[in-house]
Short mmCIF file of C-alpha atoms in Angstrom, two decimals:
data_model
loop_
_atom_site.label_atom_id
_atom_site.label_comp_id
_atom_site.label_asym_id
_atom_site.label_seq_id
_atom_site.Cartn_x
_atom_site.Cartn_y
_atom_site.Cartn_z
CA MET E 12 86.29 67.00 127.55
CA GLY E 13 87.35 66.24 131.12
CA LEU E 14 90.93 67.27 130.35
CA PHE E 15 89.72 70.54 128.81
CA LEU E 16 87.53 71.34 131.84
CA LEU E 17 90.45 70.63 134.17
CA LEU E 18 92.74 72.91 132.20
CA ALA E 19 90.01 75.56 131.95
CA PHE E 20 89.61 75.49 135.75
CA ARG E 21 93.34 76.05 136.23
CA HIS E 22 93.65 78.48 133.32
CA PRO E 23 90.40 80.46 132.75
CA SER E 24 91.87 81.87 129.55
CA LEU E 25 91.45 78.41 127.99
CA LEU E 26 87.72 78.55 128.71
CA PHE E 27 87.61 82.00 127.12
CA LEU E 28 89.56 80.70 124.10
CA GLY E 29 87.16 77.77 123.75
CA MET E 30 84.20 80.14 123.74
CA VAL E 31 85.91 82.29 121.09
CA PHE E 32 86.47 79.21 118.92
CA GLY E 33 82.80 78.29 119.22
CA PHE E 34 81.57 81.75 118.28
CA ALA E 35 84.13 81.93 115.47
CA TYR E 36 82.83 78.68 113.99
CA VAL E 37 79.26 79.97 113.97
CA ARG E 38 80.32 83.36 112.60
CA SER E 39 82.50 81.82 109.88
CA GLU E 40 79.48 79.94 108.54
CA GLN E 41 77.57 83.24 108.39
CA ILE E 42 80.20 85.33 106.57
CA ARG E 43 81.70 82.69 104.28
CA PRO E 44 81.11 83.64 100.63
CA ARG E 45 78.14 81.63 99.45
CA ALA E 46 78.44 79.07 96.71
CA PRO E 47 77.24 80.39 93.35
CA ALA E 48 73.62 79.71 92.49
CA PHE E 49 74.63 78.48 89.04
CA HIS E 50 76.72 75.68 87.61
CA LEU E 51 80.26 76.74 86.81
CA GLU E 52 79.90 75.41 83.25
CA GLN E 53 77.06 77.89 82.60
CA VAL E 54 79.25 80.95 83.10
CA GLN E 55 80.42 82.48 79.85
CA ALA E 56 81.74 85.82 81.11
CA MET E 57 82.61 87.38 84.43
CA VAL E 58 83.40 90.75 85.95
CA PHE E 59 85.82 90.29 88.82
CA VAL E 60 88.13 92.24 91.11
CA VAL E 61 91.63 91.02 92.01
CA ASP E 62 91.28 90.17 95.69
CA ASP E 63 94.89 89.37 96.57
CA PHE E 64 98.40 90.04 95.32
CA PRO E 65 99.19 88.12 92.09
CA VAL E 66 101.65 85.25 92.15
CA LYS E 67 104.11 84.91 89.28
CA LYS E 68 104.01 81.46 87.64
CA SER E 69 106.14 80.13 84.79
CA ALA E 70 103.62 81.11 82.08
CA SER E 71 100.88 83.03 83.87
CA TRP E 72 99.81 85.33 86.69
CA SER E 73 97.86 83.52 89.40
CA VAL E 74 95.25 85.76 91.04
CA GLN E 75 92.48 85.29 93.56
CA ALA E 76 89.41 86.93 92.05
CA LYS E 77 86.15 87.98 93.67
CA ALA E 78 83.23 87.72 91.26
CA LEU E 79 81.14 90.89 90.86
CA GLY E 80 78.84 89.58 88.12
CA CYS E 81 78.50 86.56 85.84
CA TRP E 82 76.92 86.20 82.37
CA ASP E 83 75.19 82.87 81.77
CA GLY E 84 74.27 83.54 78.13
CA TYR E 85 70.91 85.12 78.97
CA SER E 86 71.41 87.64 81.75
CA TRP E 87 73.91 88.99 84.23
CA VAL E 88 73.78 87.36 87.64
CA ARG E 89 75.21 89.03 90.68
CA GLY E 90 78.52 87.34 91.41
CA SER E 91 79.22 85.22 94.46
CA GLY E 92 82.26 83.39 95.68
CA ARG E 93 85.92 83.68 94.81
CA TYR E 94 87.96 81.92 92.13
CA ILE E 95 91.59 81.15 91.34
CA LEU E 96 92.28 82.55 87.86
CA TYR E 97 95.40 82.29 85.72
CA LEU E 98 96.09 85.16 83.32
CA SER E 99 98.50 84.62 80.47
CA LYS E 100 101.85 86.41 80.76
CA THR E 101 100.82 88.39 77.66
CA TYR E 102 98.84 90.62 80.05
CA ALA E 103 100.48 93.28 82.17
CA LYS E 104 100.96 92.27 85.77
CA PRO E 105 97.61 92.58 87.61
CA ALA E 106 97.38 94.65 90.77
CA LEU E 107 95.36 94.23 93.92
CA GLY E 108 92.02 95.98 93.38
CA ASP E 109 92.03 95.88 89.56
CA VAL E 110 88.64 95.15 87.96
CA TYR E 111 88.46 92.97 84.81
CA VAL E 112 85.81 91.64 82.46
CA ALA E 113 86.63 88.29 80.86
CA ARG E 114 85.33 85.37 78.87
CA VAL E 115 85.86 82.42 81.18
CA ASN E 116 85.49 78.69 81.23
CA LEU E 117 85.19 77.98 84.93
CA LYS E 118 85.98 74.49 86.19
CA ASP E 119 85.93 72.77 89.52
CA PHE E 120 89.22 71.76 91.11
CA ALA E 121 90.58 68.35 90.18
CA LYS E 122 89.32 65.46 92.29
CA PRO E 123 91.84 63.41 94.27
CA MET E 124 93.11 60.43 92.30
CA PHE E 125 94.72 58.38 95.08
CA PRO E 126 93.68 57.29 98.59
CA ALA E 127 94.63 59.82 101.28
CA GLU E 128 95.42 62.45 98.62
CA ARG E 129 94.35 65.93 99.62
CA ASP E 130 91.01 67.09 98.25
CA TRP E 131 91.96 70.58 97.09
CA GLY E 132 88.40 71.33 95.99
CA GLU E 133 87.12 70.81 99.53
CA TYR E 134 90.03 72.81 100.94
CA TYR E 135 89.30 75.81 98.71
CA ARG E 136 85.53 75.62 99.18
CA LYS E 137 86.02 76.02 102.94
CA LYS E 138 87.77 79.29 102.11
CA GLY E 139 84.96 80.41 99.82
CA ILE E 140 86.88 79.63 96.57
CA TYR E 141 84.75 77.60 94.18
CA GLY E 142 86.55 77.13 90.88
CA THR E 143 89.43 77.97 88.57
CA ALA E 144 90.04 79.05 84.97
CA PHE E 145 92.83 80.02 82.59
CA MET E 146 92.55 83.12 80.40
CA ALA E 147 94.62 83.25 77.23
CA GLN E 148 95.55 86.33 75.22
CA ASN E 149 92.65 88.68 74.34
CA GLN E 150 90.30 86.80 76.65
CA CYS E 151 89.95 89.53 79.29
CA ARG E 152 90.15 93.31 79.51
CA LEU E 153 90.99 95.72 82.31
CA LEU E 154 87.96 97.86 83.24
CA VAL E 155 89.11 99.81 86.30
CA LYS E 156 92.67 100.30 87.48
CA ASN E 157 93.33 100.02 91.21
CA SER E 158 91.93 103.15 92.83
CA GLY E 159 94.47 103.18 95.67
CA ALA E 160 92.20 101.70 98.32
CA TRP E 161 94.89 99.09 98.98
CA ARG E 162 97.75 101.60 99.17
CA LEU E 163 99.22 100.40 102.50
CA HIS E 164 99.19 96.76 101.39
CA GLU E 165 100.80 97.77 98.11
CA LYS E 166 103.56 99.63 99.94
CA PHE E 167 104.47 96.56 101.95
CA HIS E 168 104.32 94.44 98.80
CA ALA E 169 106.65 96.88 97.01
CA TRP E 170 109.13 96.64 99.89
CA GLN E 171 108.97 92.86 99.70
CA GLU E 172 109.78 92.97 95.98
CA SER E 173 112.65 95.42 96.63
CA TRP E 174 114.20 93.04 99.15
CA ALA E 175 113.71 90.14 96.74
CA GLN E 176 115.61 92.10 94.07
CA LEU E 177 118.47 92.68 96.53
CA PHE E 178 118.63 88.95 97.19
CA THR E 179 118.71 88.29 93.45
CA ARG E 180 121.50 90.83 92.97
CA TYR E 181 123.81 89.50 95.66
CA MET E 182 123.09 85.75 95.56
CA SER E 183 123.69 83.26 92.77
CA ALA E 184 120.58 82.09 90.98
CA GLY E 185 119.37 78.66 92.01
CA ARG E 186 117.87 76.71 94.87
CA ASN E 187 119.64 78.60 97.67
CA LEU E 188 118.30 81.93 96.43
CA GLU E 189 114.71 80.68 96.29
CA VAL E 190 114.95 79.07 99.74
CA ALA E 191 116.37 82.30 101.19
CA LYS E 192 113.49 84.34 99.73
CA ALA E 193 110.98 81.85 101.13
CA MET E 194 112.54 81.74 104.59
CA LEU E 195 113.03 85.49 105.04
CA LEU E 196 110.39 87.13 102.84
CA GLY E 197 107.67 84.50 102.51
CA ILE E 198 108.02 84.23 98.71
CA ARG E 199 107.50 80.55 97.85
CA SER E 200 106.10 80.75 94.33
CA SER E 201 109.41 80.00 92.56
CA ILE E 202 110.57 77.04 94.66
CA ASP E 203 110.75 73.88 92.56
CA PHE E 204 108.73 70.77 93.36
CA GLU E 205 111.79 68.68 94.30
CA THR E 206 112.88 71.16 96.97
CA MET E 207 109.38 71.35 98.43
CA SER E 208 109.16 67.55 98.51
CA ALA E 209 112.56 67.19 100.18
CA TYR E 210 111.66 69.59 102.99
CA SER E 211 108.25 67.96 103.34
CA TYR E 212 109.69 64.46 103.72
CA LEU E 213 112.10 65.76 106.37
CA GLY E 214 109.21 67.28 108.32
CA ALA E 215 110.73 70.74 107.88
CA ILE E 216 108.35 72.27 105.37
CA HIS E 217 107.56 75.05 107.86
CA ILE E 218 111.11 76.37 107.36
CA LEU E 219 110.12 77.46 103.84
CA SER E 220 107.78 80.13 105.15
CA VAL E 221 108.01 83.07 107.49
CA SER E 222 106.63 81.92 110.84
CA GLY E 223 106.76 82.57 114.56
CA LEU E 224 110.36 81.33 114.63
CA HIS E 225 111.46 84.22 112.43
CA VAL E 226 109.50 86.78 114.45
CA GLY E 227 110.96 85.34 117.65
CA LEU E 228 114.52 85.57 116.36
CA LEU E 229 113.90 89.15 115.24
CA TYR E 230 112.45 89.96 118.66
CA VAL E 231 115.47 88.51 120.49
CA GLY E 232 117.95 90.24 118.17
CA LEU E 233 116.24 93.62 118.49
CA SER E 234 116.01 93.25 122.27
CA PHE E 235 119.77 92.69 122.38
CA LEU E 236 120.53 95.69 120.14
CA LEU E 237 118.04 98.12 121.69
CA GLY E 238 118.11 96.82 125.25
CA PHE E 239 120.21 99.78 126.43
CA LEU E 240 117.11 101.97 126.06
CA MET E 241 115.43 100.07 128.91
CA ARG E 242 118.00 101.59 131.29
CA ARG E 243 117.22 105.16 130.24
CA GLY E 244 114.16 105.74 132.35
CA LYS E 245 110.51 106.13 131.40
CA TRP E 246 111.15 107.72 128.01
CA GLY E 247 113.78 105.13 127.16
CA ARG E 248 111.26 102.36 127.79
CA PHE E 249 108.69 104.14 125.64
CA ILE E 250 111.17 104.57 122.77
CA PHE E 251 112.23 100.90 123.10
CA PHE E 252 108.59 99.77 122.96
CA THR E 253 107.77 102.02 119.98
CA LEU E 254 110.82 101.02 117.90
CA MET E 255 110.39 97.31 118.60
CA LEU E 256 106.68 97.42 117.77
CA LEU E 257 107.27 99.38 114.57
CA ILE E 258 109.99 97.02 113.30
CA LEU E 259 108.07 93.85 114.21
CA TRP E 260 104.92 94.93 112.39
CA THR E 261 106.83 96.32 109.43
CA TYR E 262 108.47 92.91 108.99
CA ALA E 263 105.04 91.28 109.31
CA GLY E 264 103.83 93.51 106.47
CA ILE E 265 106.86 92.86 104.26
CA SER E 266 106.44 89.11 104.68
CA GLY E 267 102.84 89.38 103.48
CA PHE E 268 100.88 89.44 106.76
CA SER E 269 100.69 85.65 106.63
CA ALA E 270 98.65 83.99 109.37
CA PRO E 271 101.66 82.52 111.29
CA VAL E 272 103.40 85.90 111.31
CA LEU E 273 100.26 87.70 112.49
CA ARG E 274 99.78 85.19 115.31
CA SER E 275 103.35 85.68 116.47
CA ALA E 276 103.28 89.44 116.02
CA TRP E 277 100.25 89.76 118.27
CA MET E 278 101.80 87.53 120.94
CA PHE E 279 105.16 89.29 120.91
CA SER E 280 103.41 92.66 121.00
CA VAL E 281 101.72 91.70 124.26
CA MET E 282 105.00 90.35 125.67
CA LEU E 283 106.77 93.52 124.54
CA TYR E 284 104.24 95.74 126.30
CA ALA E 285 104.50 93.73 129.51
CA SER E 286 108.31 93.68 129.55
CA SER E 287 108.63 97.35 128.59
CA PHE E 288 106.33 98.73 131.26
CA GLY E 289 106.71 96.16 134.03
CA LYS E 290 103.32 94.50 133.61
CA ARG E 291 102.63 90.89 134.52
CA HIS E 292 101.50 88.52 131.79
CA HIS E 293 100.65 84.84 131.56
CA SER E 294 101.74 82.95 128.48
CA ILE E 295 98.39 81.15 128.05
CA ASN E 296 96.51 84.44 128.40
CA THR E 297 98.75 85.86 125.68
CA LEU E 298 97.99 82.86 123.47
CA ALA E 299 94.26 83.26 124.10
CA PHE E 300 94.41 86.96 123.27
CA SER E 301 96.24 86.23 120.02
CA GLY E 302 93.67 83.59 119.06
CA PHE E 303 90.83 85.98 119.87
CA LEU E 304 92.24 88.70 117.61
CA MET E 305 92.96 86.29 114.75
CA LEU E 306 89.43 84.89 114.83
CA LEU E 307 87.99 88.38 115.17
CA LEU E 308 89.75 89.36 111.92
CA ASP E 309 89.07 86.08 110.10
CA PRO E 310 86.66 83.62 111.77
CA SER E 311 87.17 81.12 108.92
CA ALA E 312 90.76 80.62 110.15
CA LEU E 313 89.32 78.24 112.73
CA VAL E 314 88.91 75.48 110.13
CA GLN E 315 92.37 75.97 108.60
CA PRO E 316 94.93 73.28 109.52
CA GLY E 317 97.71 75.86 109.94
CA PHE E 318 95.76 77.75 112.59
CA GLN E 319 94.84 74.60 114.50
CA LEU E 320 98.32 73.08 114.42
CA SER E 321 100.06 76.33 115.28
CA TYR E 322 98.01 77.08 118.38
CA LEU E 323 98.02 73.50 119.61
CA ALA E 324 101.79 73.31 119.19
CA VAL E 325 102.35 76.52 121.16
CA LEU E 326 99.88 75.39 123.82
CA GLY E 327 101.75 72.08 124.12
CA LEU E 328 105.03 73.95 124.60
CA MET E 329 103.50 76.09 127.33
CA LEU E 330 101.95 73.17 129.19
CA PHE E 331 104.50 70.37 128.85
CA GLN E 332 107.96 71.60 127.83
CA SER E 333 109.18 72.71 131.27
CA LYS E 334 107.73 69.59 132.91
CA LEU E 335 109.52 67.33 130.44
CA VAL E 336 112.82 69.18 130.97
CA SER E 337 112.60 68.82 134.76
CA TRP E 338 111.79 65.11 134.44
CA LYS E 339 115.46 64.30 133.77
CA THR E 340 118.57 66.21 134.82
CA PHE E 341 122.16 65.57 133.80
CA GLN E 342 125.34 66.22 135.77
CA PHE E 343 128.75 65.86 134.14
CA SER E 344 132.09 67.15 135.33
CA ASN E 345 133.05 68.12 131.77
CA GLN E 346 131.45 71.52 131.11
CA ILE E 347 131.34 71.10 127.34
CA LEU E 348 129.64 67.71 127.64
CA GLN E 349 127.27 69.13 130.25
CA TRP E 350 126.29 72.01 127.94
CA LEU E 351 125.87 69.70 124.94
CA ILE E 352 123.71 67.10 126.71
CA LYS E 353 121.64 69.71 128.55
CA ASN E 354 120.79 71.68 125.40
CA THR E 355 120.16 68.52 123.36
CA TRP E 356 117.71 67.32 126.01
CA GLU E 357 115.93 70.70 126.16
CA LEU E 358 115.55 70.83 122.37
CA THR E 359 114.26 67.26 122.37
CA CYS E 360 111.66 68.24 124.97
CA VAL E 361 110.61 71.16 122.77
CA ALA E 362 109.98 68.78 119.87
CA ILE E 363 108.06 66.31 122.05
CA ALA E 364 105.95 69.00 123.73
CA ALA E 365 105.00 70.50 120.36
CA GLN E 366 103.80 67.06 119.17
CA VAL E 367 101.76 66.10 122.25
CA LEU E 368 98.62 67.94 121.14
CA THR E 369 99.24 68.10 117.40
CA TRP E 370 99.93 64.49 116.38
CA PRO E 371 96.23 63.49 116.02
CA LEU E 372 95.65 66.38 113.60
CA ILE E 373 98.89 65.65 111.74
CA ILE E 374 97.71 62.11 111.09
CA TYR E 375 94.21 63.30 110.19
CA TYR E 376 95.33 65.95 107.69
CA PHE E 377 98.53 64.46 106.28
CA HIS E 378 98.08 60.70 106.89
CA GLN E 379 101.66 60.34 108.13
CA PHE E 380 103.66 61.04 111.29
#
């Protein structure tokens, strides 16, 4: 607490961010989908709407469904909560916004079998998802086709699938293709368990998803290609800002508007505005603004490990990386050796700074370091 107050005194944005976190926690408890007032085993039928884009599995379509109504054998009960449902591949591919009626056999998520194993039931319940079910052939029926309310999301999803087809056309099938689609498009559903485990053991599982690193590389590359516009006066700066913003957010949409990409897109948008029009900006203020917007859109993100680890890692980089780099300097007469040692030390400091604030949560959530 003392450390936080000291940092808040030096950086008022941290105090603001702390207040936002507190309000977000209270608000997330208010808006979280309530647990159903019935036992899952009592539900015999359900009317539900597909609440997210379907994920293709080996023998089924995995969808997140929002319950509209449930039949318990005696009467229809107004639905509550969300569920992970698996539709047999005999059905046509579901679409975001489709409404179905189905005979279901809802079950709770499997309990952890080993010490320190993740409790997926608890994880999903925090997100308002309370059970799962599989629906075989002739077990559900489409009531209402997507009305188009999700048209913008569907457009981005269609672009993502188009890029995935290009990857499939020009790359050989196998592990490299699936890793490429995960790294560049955020499509992880077809990566095999062995590959996921290998990256996890190496501590590089974040590579298999689109994150702030990808947005940062795109930002640097676009700045290099379009930087000449900054020397073309007021209108050149405006065109530079508009093109950069459009491309960054289009990529965020194509990659699925995942939380890490949204966090980075907001931060780079602020940086882009400041650099384009000569405004001053403070990195911690930018981080606080990004956190405020993310929690405004989804207060429940506060309890998600990805949100916590991401912001603490970036905050650690802002607070400690430059201090660690200046702690030790190297001077060699050989320029190649000087460049190699200097950059190795700077990258090492990046890794250390990112771990300073995150290691307690890493141990808490994953039971390893």
